[in-house]
Amino acid sequence: EAATASQEAATPSGTSPLHLAVDEKEQTATASQETVLFVHGWPDDERVWDDLLPHFTAHFRCARARLPLYGRCDDPCCSGARCTGYDMDEIVDLLHEAALRACGDGKLILVVHDFGAIYGMLLAARFPELIRCVIALDIGYIELAGLAGPHSCRGLRNLCFFGAMYQWALCLCWLLQLLPLIGHLMRAACFCCRPASCYSYFYLHTRCCCEPAWRESIDWTRYPPQPTLFLHAAWLWPLSKFLRFYDEAWARGLVTRGDGSRALRMRGDHYFFTRRHPFRILPNDLAEVCAAIDAFLDDVPLSAAGCGV
């Protein structure tokens, strides 16, 4: 079996703050030329896909994006990024540019996790012609930024847990790291992520709070518009109540759309698609995840035309 080759497809330093790595194998003549674009979430980087990637590289061209300012503190790829971070639209634009650079002969298959699912689904909604289908891992449609959405019965719980105890704390962390002395100490002490990567939460919250029309404009009944496979963690009670990163009505609606979309529960926690991860605490079954992905892709027709530039 040929070894996986990794090619750096990022634009020159200072041009694009989003890093893109393309992984390819020697494929048979019958292999698909479609491209799979992986988008990670917080606080990870493109390495979170290491265990799942071999399942795709034998059949697809794979491109892994690293969001600006994510990754290790000493990573030189982050040096050209803007220290104040990037708002929601800017990240979607960067992902669109990366998708066009990585696109092979056919539409993209978008694989997203955690905060990458929020960015990825916005990308799929803005550029539906670019993406054949979406595979979202553990983050689906949510009541954005923990605020009350179309189903506001969980609004108070989201406000307390996702807001005050989690996301607002990360927003404060991001603001503090902008201060010269405090920021230097925080960056020196970081062990798993860059404090600067918390900008994702800050811009999501400010967007939702300052522009409610933006949040309300999302058609959650057809979000994203492409056929979607949503795999979510089973967790354990009572964690399953507090660590549910999706709207249940949205997940139930997927299976009634009639386009092959489905929502399935996977054994494990937020990192059920990995074999080893510092934050994985529950046993999982990677073979189960791969089988669900294969069944979904078999039911979604291959695209016939390239995405173009």
CSV table of C-alpha atoms in Angstrom, one decimal:
chain,number,residue,atom,x,y,z
A,1,GLU,CA,0.0,0.0,0.0
A,2,ALA,CA,1.4,3.3,-1.0
A,3,ALA,CA,2.1,5.8,1.8
A,4,THR,CA,0.0,8.8,2.2
A,5,ALA,CA,1.6,11.9,0.7
A,6,SER,CA,0.9,15.3,2.2
A,7,GLN,CA,1.2,18.4,0.1
A,8,GLU,CA,1.0,21.9,1.6
A,9,ALA,CA,-1.6,23.7,-0.5
A,10,ALA,CA,-1.6,26.9,1.5
A,11,THR,CA,-1.0,30.1,-0.2
A,12,PRO,CA,2.2,32.0,0.5
A,13,SER,CA,2.7,33.4,4.0
A,14,GLY,CA,0.9,36.6,4.5
A,15,THR,CA,-1.7,35.9,1.7
A,16,SER,CA,-4.0,33.5,3.5
A,17,PRO,CA,-4.1,32.8,7.2
A,18,LEU,CA,-5.9,29.5,6.7
A,19,HIS,CA,-3.5,26.6,6.3
A,20,LEU,CA,-4.5,23.8,3.9
A,21,ALA,CA,-2.9,20.4,3.6
A,22,VAL,CA,-3.8,18.0,0.8
A,23,ASP,CA,-3.4,14.3,1.5
A,24,GLU,CA,-3.4,11.8,-1.4
A,25,LYS,CA,-2.7,8.2,-2.1
A,26,GLU,CA,-2.0,6.3,-5.3
A,27,GLN,CA,-5.5,5.4,-6.4
A,28,THR,CA,-7.0,2.9,-8.8
A,29,ALA,CA,-8.5,4.0,-12.1
A,30,THR,CA,-12.0,3.5,-10.6
A,31,ALA,CA,-11.4,5.7,-7.6
A,32,SER,CA,-13.4,8.8,-7.2
A,33,GLN,CA,-11.7,12.1,-8.0
A,34,GLU,CA,-13.9,14.0,-5.6
A,35,THR,CA,-12.4,16.0,-2.8
A,36,VAL,CA,-13.2,15.7,0.9
A,37,LEU,CA,-12.7,18.9,2.9
A,38,PHE,CA,-12.2,18.5,6.6
A,39,VAL,CA,-12.8,21.4,9.0
A,40,HIS,CA,-11.9,21.0,12.6
A,41,GLY,CA,-13.3,22.8,15.7
A,42,TRP,CA,-12.1,24.3,18.9
A,43,PRO,CA,-9.5,23.7,20.4
A,44,ASP,CA,-8.1,21.3,17.8
A,45,ASP,CA,-6.3,21.6,14.5
A,46,GLU,CA,-6.1,19.4,11.4
A,47,ARG,CA,-4.4,16.6,13.4
A,48,VAL,CA,-7.8,15.7,14.9
A,49,TRP,CA,-8.6,13.8,11.6
A,50,ASP,CA,-5.5,11.5,11.7
A,51,ASP,CA,-7.5,8.4,12.7
A,52,LEU,CA,-10.4,9.0,10.3
A,53,LEU,CA,-8.3,10.2,7.4
A,54,PRO,CA,-7.1,6.8,6.2
A,55,HIS,CA,-10.7,5.7,5.6
A,56,PHE,CA,-11.1,8.5,3.0
A,57,THR,CA,-7.7,8.7,1.3
A,58,ALA,CA,-8.1,5.3,-0.4
A,59,HIS,CA,-11.1,6.6,-2.4
A,60,PHE,CA,-11.0,10.4,-2.3
A,61,ARG,CA,-8.7,13.4,-2.5
A,62,CYS,CA,-8.5,14.8,1.0
A,63,ALA,CA,-7.8,18.4,2.1
A,64,ARG,CA,-7.6,19.4,5.8
A,65,ALA,CA,-8.0,23.0,6.8
A,66,ARG,CA,-6.5,24.6,9.8
A,67,LEU,CA,-8.4,27.6,11.0
A,68,PRO,CA,-6.4,30.8,11.6
A,69,LEU,CA,-4.7,31.0,15.0
A,70,TYR,CA,-5.6,27.4,15.9
A,71,GLY,CA,-3.0,24.7,16.7
A,72,ARG,CA,0.1,24.7,18.9
A,73,CYS,CA,1.4,28.0,20.3
A,74,ASP,CA,4.8,27.6,18.6
A,75,ASP,CA,3.4,26.7,15.2
A,76,PRO,CA,5.0,29.0,12.6
A,77,CYS,CA,1.9,28.6,10.4
A,78,CYS,CA,0.0,30.9,12.7
A,79,SER,CA,2.5,33.8,12.5
A,80,GLY,CA,0.8,35.5,9.6
A,81,ALA,CA,-2.7,35.5,11.1
A,82,ARG,CA,-4.3,38.6,12.4
A,83,CYS,CA,-4.1,38.8,16.2
A,84,THR,CA,-7.6,40.1,16.6
A,85,GLY,CA,-9.1,37.0,14.9
A,86,TYR,CA,-11.7,36.7,12.2
A,87,ASP,CA,-15.4,37.1,12.2
A,88,MET,CA,-17.9,34.6,10.9
A,89,ASP,CA,-18.1,35.8,7.4
A,90,GLU,CA,-14.3,36.1,7.0
A,91,ILE,CA,-13.8,32.5,8.0
A,92,VAL,CA,-16.5,31.3,5.6
A,93,ASP,CA,-14.8,33.3,2.8
A,94,LEU,CA,-11.4,31.8,3.7
A,95,LEU,CA,-13.0,28.3,3.7
A,96,HIS,CA,-14.6,29.1,0.3
A,97,GLU,CA,-11.2,30.1,-1.1
A,98,ALA,CA,-9.6,26.9,0.3
A,99,ALA,CA,-12.4,24.8,-1.1
A,100,LEU,CA,-11.8,26.2,-4.6
A,101,ARG,CA,-8.1,25.5,-4.3
A,102,ALA,CA,-8.6,22.0,-3.1
A,103,CYS,CA,-11.5,21.0,-5.4
A,104,GLY,CA,-10.9,18.1,-7.7
A,105,ASP,CA,-13.2,16.7,-10.4
A,106,GLY,CA,-16.5,17.1,-8.7
A,107,LYS,CA,-18.2,18.8,-5.8
A,108,LEU,CA,-16.8,18.7,-2.3
A,109,ILE,CA,-17.8,16.4,0.4
A,110,LEU,CA,-17.6,18.5,3.6
A,111,VAL,CA,-16.7,16.8,6.9
A,112,VAL,CA,-16.9,19.0,9.9
A,113,HIS,CA,-16.6,18.8,13.7
A,114,ASP,CA,-17.3,21.0,16.7
A,115,PHE,CA,-17.0,24.7,15.8
A,116,GLY,CA,-16.0,23.7,12.3
A,117,ALA,CA,-19.5,22.5,11.8
A,118,ILE,CA,-20.9,26.0,12.4
A,119,TYR,CA,-18.5,27.4,9.9
A,120,GLY,CA,-19.0,24.5,7.5
A,121,MET,CA,-22.8,24.7,7.5
A,122,LEU,CA,-22.7,28.4,6.9
A,123,LEU,CA,-20.3,27.7,3.9
A,124,ALA,CA,-22.8,25.0,2.6
A,125,ALA,CA,-25.7,27.5,2.9
A,126,ARG,CA,-23.8,30.3,1.1
A,127,PHE,CA,-22.3,28.2,-1.6
A,128,PRO,CA,-24.7,25.2,-2.2
A,129,GLU,CA,-23.3,24.6,-5.7
A,130,LEU,CA,-19.9,23.8,-4.3
A,131,ILE,CA,-20.8,21.0,-1.9
A,132,ARG,CA,-22.4,17.6,-2.6
A,133,CYS,CA,-23.1,16.6,0.9
A,134,VAL,CA,-22.2,17.3,4.5
A,135,ILE,CA,-21.0,15.0,7.2
A,136,ALA,CA,-21.3,16.7,10.6
A,137,LEU,CA,-19.8,15.1,13.7
A,138,ASP,CA,-21.5,15.9,17.0
A,139,ILE,CA,-22.4,19.5,16.2
A,140,GLY,CA,-25.5,20.0,14.2
A,141,TYR,CA,-27.9,23.0,14.0
A,142,ILE,CA,-27.7,24.6,17.5
A,143,GLU,CA,-29.5,27.5,19.1
A,144,LEU,CA,-26.7,29.7,18.0
A,145,ALA,CA,-24.4,31.1,20.7
A,146,GLY,CA,-26.5,29.4,23.4
A,147,LEU,CA,-29.3,31.9,23.0
A,148,ALA,CA,-32.9,31.1,22.3
A,149,GLY,CA,-33.5,29.9,18.8
A,150,PRO,CA,-36.5,28.4,16.9
A,151,HIS,CA,-37.1,26.1,19.9
A,152,SER,CA,-36.6,28.3,22.9
A,153,CYS,CA,-37.6,25.8,25.6
A,154,ARG,CA,-33.9,25.0,26.2
A,155,GLY,CA,-32.9,28.7,26.0
A,156,LEU,CA,-32.3,29.1,29.7
A,157,ARG,CA,-30.2,25.9,30.0
A,158,ASN,CA,-28.2,27.0,27.0
A,159,LEU,CA,-27.8,30.4,28.4
A,160,CYS,CA,-26.4,29.1,31.7
A,161,PHE,CA,-24.3,26.2,30.5
A,162,PHE,CA,-23.1,27.1,27.0
A,163,GLY,CA,-23.1,30.8,27.9
A,164,ALA,CA,-21.9,31.7,31.3
A,165,MET,CA,-20.1,28.5,32.2
A,166,TYR,CA,-18.4,27.8,28.8
A,167,GLN,CA,-18.6,30.1,25.8
A,168,TRP,CA,-18.5,33.4,27.7
A,169,ALA,CA,-15.5,32.2,29.6
A,170,LEU,CA,-13.7,31.6,26.4
A,171,CYS,CA,-14.7,35.0,25.1
A,172,LEU,CA,-13.2,36.5,28.2
A,173,CYS,CA,-10.1,34.4,27.7
A,174,TRP,CA,-9.8,35.8,24.2
A,175,LEU,CA,-10.1,39.4,25.3
A,176,LEU,CA,-7.5,38.9,28.1
A,177,GLN,CA,-5.0,37.4,25.7
A,178,LEU,CA,-5.1,40.7,23.7
A,179,LEU,CA,-3.5,42.5,26.6
A,180,PRO,CA,0.3,42.7,26.3
A,181,LEU,CA,1.5,41.2,29.6
A,182,ILE,CA,-1.4,39.0,30.3
A,183,GLY,CA,-1.5,37.7,26.8
A,184,HIS,CA,2.2,36.9,26.8
A,185,LEU,CA,1.8,34.8,30.1
A,186,MET,CA,-1.3,33.0,28.7
A,187,ARG,CA,0.5,32.1,25.5
A,188,ALA,CA,3.5,30.9,27.4
A,189,ALA,CA,1.4,28.7,29.6
A,190,CYS,CA,-0.9,27.1,26.9
A,191,PHE,CA,-0.5,23.4,26.6
A,192,CYS,CA,-3.1,22.3,24.1
A,193,CYS,CA,-4.3,25.3,22.1
A,194,ARG,CA,-3.7,28.9,21.4
A,195,PRO,CA,-5.7,31.3,23.6
A,196,ALA,CA,-6.1,33.4,20.4
A,197,SER,CA,-8.3,30.7,18.9
A,198,CYS,CA,-11.1,31.6,21.2
A,199,TYR,CA,-12.0,34.4,18.8
A,200,SER,CA,-14.5,32.1,17.2
A,201,TYR,CA,-16.7,32.3,20.3
A,202,PHE,CA,-16.3,36.0,20.7
A,203,TYR,CA,-17.4,36.8,17.1
A,204,LEU,CA,-20.3,34.3,17.2
A,205,HIS,CA,-21.7,35.8,20.3
A,206,THR,CA,-21.3,39.4,19.2
A,207,ARG,CA,-22.9,38.5,15.8
A,208,CYS,CA,-25.9,36.8,17.4
A,209,CYS,CA,-26.4,39.5,20.0
A,210,CYS,CA,-25.8,42.6,17.8
A,211,GLU,CA,-27.4,41.2,14.6
A,212,PRO,CA,-30.4,39.1,15.6
A,213,ALA,CA,-31.7,39.3,12.0
A,214,TRP,CA,-28.6,37.3,11.0
A,215,ARG,CA,-29.5,34.4,13.3
A,216,GLU,CA,-33.2,34.6,12.4
A,217,SER,CA,-32.4,34.5,8.7
A,218,ILE,CA,-31.2,30.9,8.8
A,219,ASP,CA,-33.8,28.4,7.5
A,220,TRP,CA,-33.2,25.8,10.1
A,221,THR,CA,-35.6,23.3,8.5
A,222,ARG,CA,-33.2,23.1,5.4
A,223,TYR,CA,-29.9,23.7,7.1
A,224,PRO,CA,-27.6,22.8,5.4
A,225,PRO,CA,-29.4,22.5,2.1
A,226,GLN,CA,-27.3,19.5,1.0
A,227,PRO,CA,-27.9,15.9,2.0
A,228,THR,CA,-26.5,15.7,5.5
A,229,LEU,CA,-25.2,12.9,7.7
A,230,PHE,CA,-25.3,13.9,11.3
A,231,LEU,CA,-23.4,11.7,13.7
A,232,HIS,CA,-23.7,12.6,17.4
A,233,ALA,CA,-22.2,11.2,20.6
A,234,ALA,CA,-24.3,9.0,22.8
A,235,TRP,CA,-22.6,10.2,26.0
A,236,LEU,CA,-24.0,8.9,29.3
A,237,TRP,CA,-26.8,10.3,31.4
A,238,PRO,CA,-26.8,13.0,32.7
A,239,LEU,CA,-24.0,14.2,30.4
A,240,SER,CA,-26.3,13.4,27.5
A,241,LYS,CA,-28.6,16.2,28.6
A,242,PHE,CA,-25.9,18.9,29.1
A,243,LEU,CA,-23.5,18.0,26.3
A,244,ARG,CA,-26.0,17.8,23.4
A,245,PHE,CA,-24.6,20.1,20.8
A,246,TYR,CA,-27.6,20.1,18.5
A,247,ASP,CA,-31.3,20.8,18.3
A,248,GLU,CA,-33.3,17.6,18.6
A,249,ALA,CA,-36.1,18.9,16.4
A,250,TRP,CA,-33.5,19.7,13.7
A,251,ALA,CA,-32.0,16.2,14.0
A,252,ARG,CA,-35.5,14.5,13.7
A,253,GLY,CA,-36.3,16.7,10.7
A,254,LEU,CA,-33.2,15.5,8.8
A,255,VAL,CA,-34.6,12.0,8.3
A,256,THR,CA,-37.9,13.4,6.9
A,257,ARG,CA,-36.3,15.6,4.2
A,258,GLY,CA,-36.3,12.9,1.6
A,259,ASP,CA,-32.8,13.6,0.3
A,260,GLY,CA,-30.9,10.8,2.0
A,261,SER,CA,-30.1,12.8,5.1
A,262,ARG,CA,-30.0,11.0,8.4
A,263,ALA,CA,-29.0,11.4,12.1
A,264,LEU,CA,-27.4,8.6,14.0
A,265,ARG,CA,-26.1,8.2,17.5
A,266,MET,CA,-22.5,6.9,17.9
A,267,ARG,CA,-21.0,5.2,20.9
A,268,GLY,CA,-18.6,7.5,22.8
A,269,ASP,CA,-18.2,11.1,23.5
A,270,HIS,CA,-17.4,14.3,21.6
A,271,TYR,CA,-14.4,12.6,20.0
A,272,PHE,CA,-16.0,9.4,19.0
A,273,PHE,CA,-14.3,9.4,15.6
A,274,THR,CA,-10.8,9.2,17.1
A,275,ARG,CA,-8.7,6.4,18.5
A,276,ARG,CA,-6.7,8.6,20.8
A,277,HIS,CA,-7.4,12.2,21.9
A,278,PRO,CA,-6.5,14.0,25.1
A,279,PHE,CA,-10.1,14.9,25.7
A,280,ARG,CA,-11.7,11.5,24.8
A,281,ILE,CA,-13.0,9.8,28.0
A,282,LEU,CA,-15.5,7.2,26.8
A,283,PRO,CA,-14.9,4.1,24.7
A,284,ASN,CA,-16.0,4.3,21.1
A,285,ASP,CA,-16.1,2.3,17.9
A,286,LEU,CA,-14.4,3.9,14.9
A,287,ALA,CA,-15.5,1.0,12.6
A,288,GLU,CA,-19.1,2.0,13.4
A,289,VAL,CA,-18.4,5.6,12.4
A,290,CYS,CA,-16.8,4.5,9.1
A,291,ALA,CA,-19.7,2.1,8.3
A,292,ALA,CA,-22.2,4.9,8.8
A,293,ILE,CA,-20.3,7.2,6.5
A,294,ASP,CA,-19.9,4.6,3.8
A,295,ALA,CA,-23.7,3.8,3.9
A,296,PHE,CA,-24.5,7.5,3.6
A,297,LEU,CA,-22.1,8.2,0.7
A,298,ASP,CA,-23.4,5.1,-1.2
A,299,ASP,CA,-26.9,6.6,-1.1
A,300,VAL,CA,-25.8,10.1,-2.2
A,301,PRO,CA,-25.2,10.2,-6.0
A,302,LEU,CA,-21.7,11.3,-7.1
A,303,SER,CA,-21.4,14.7,-8.6
A,304,ALA,CA,-20.9,14.9,-12.4
A,305,ALA,CA,-19.4,18.3,-12.8
A,306,GLY,CA,-16.4,20.1,-11.3
A,307,CYS,CA,-16.8,23.0,-8.9
A,308,GLY,CA,-14.8,25.4,-11.0
A,309,VAL,CA,-13.0,28.5,-9.9
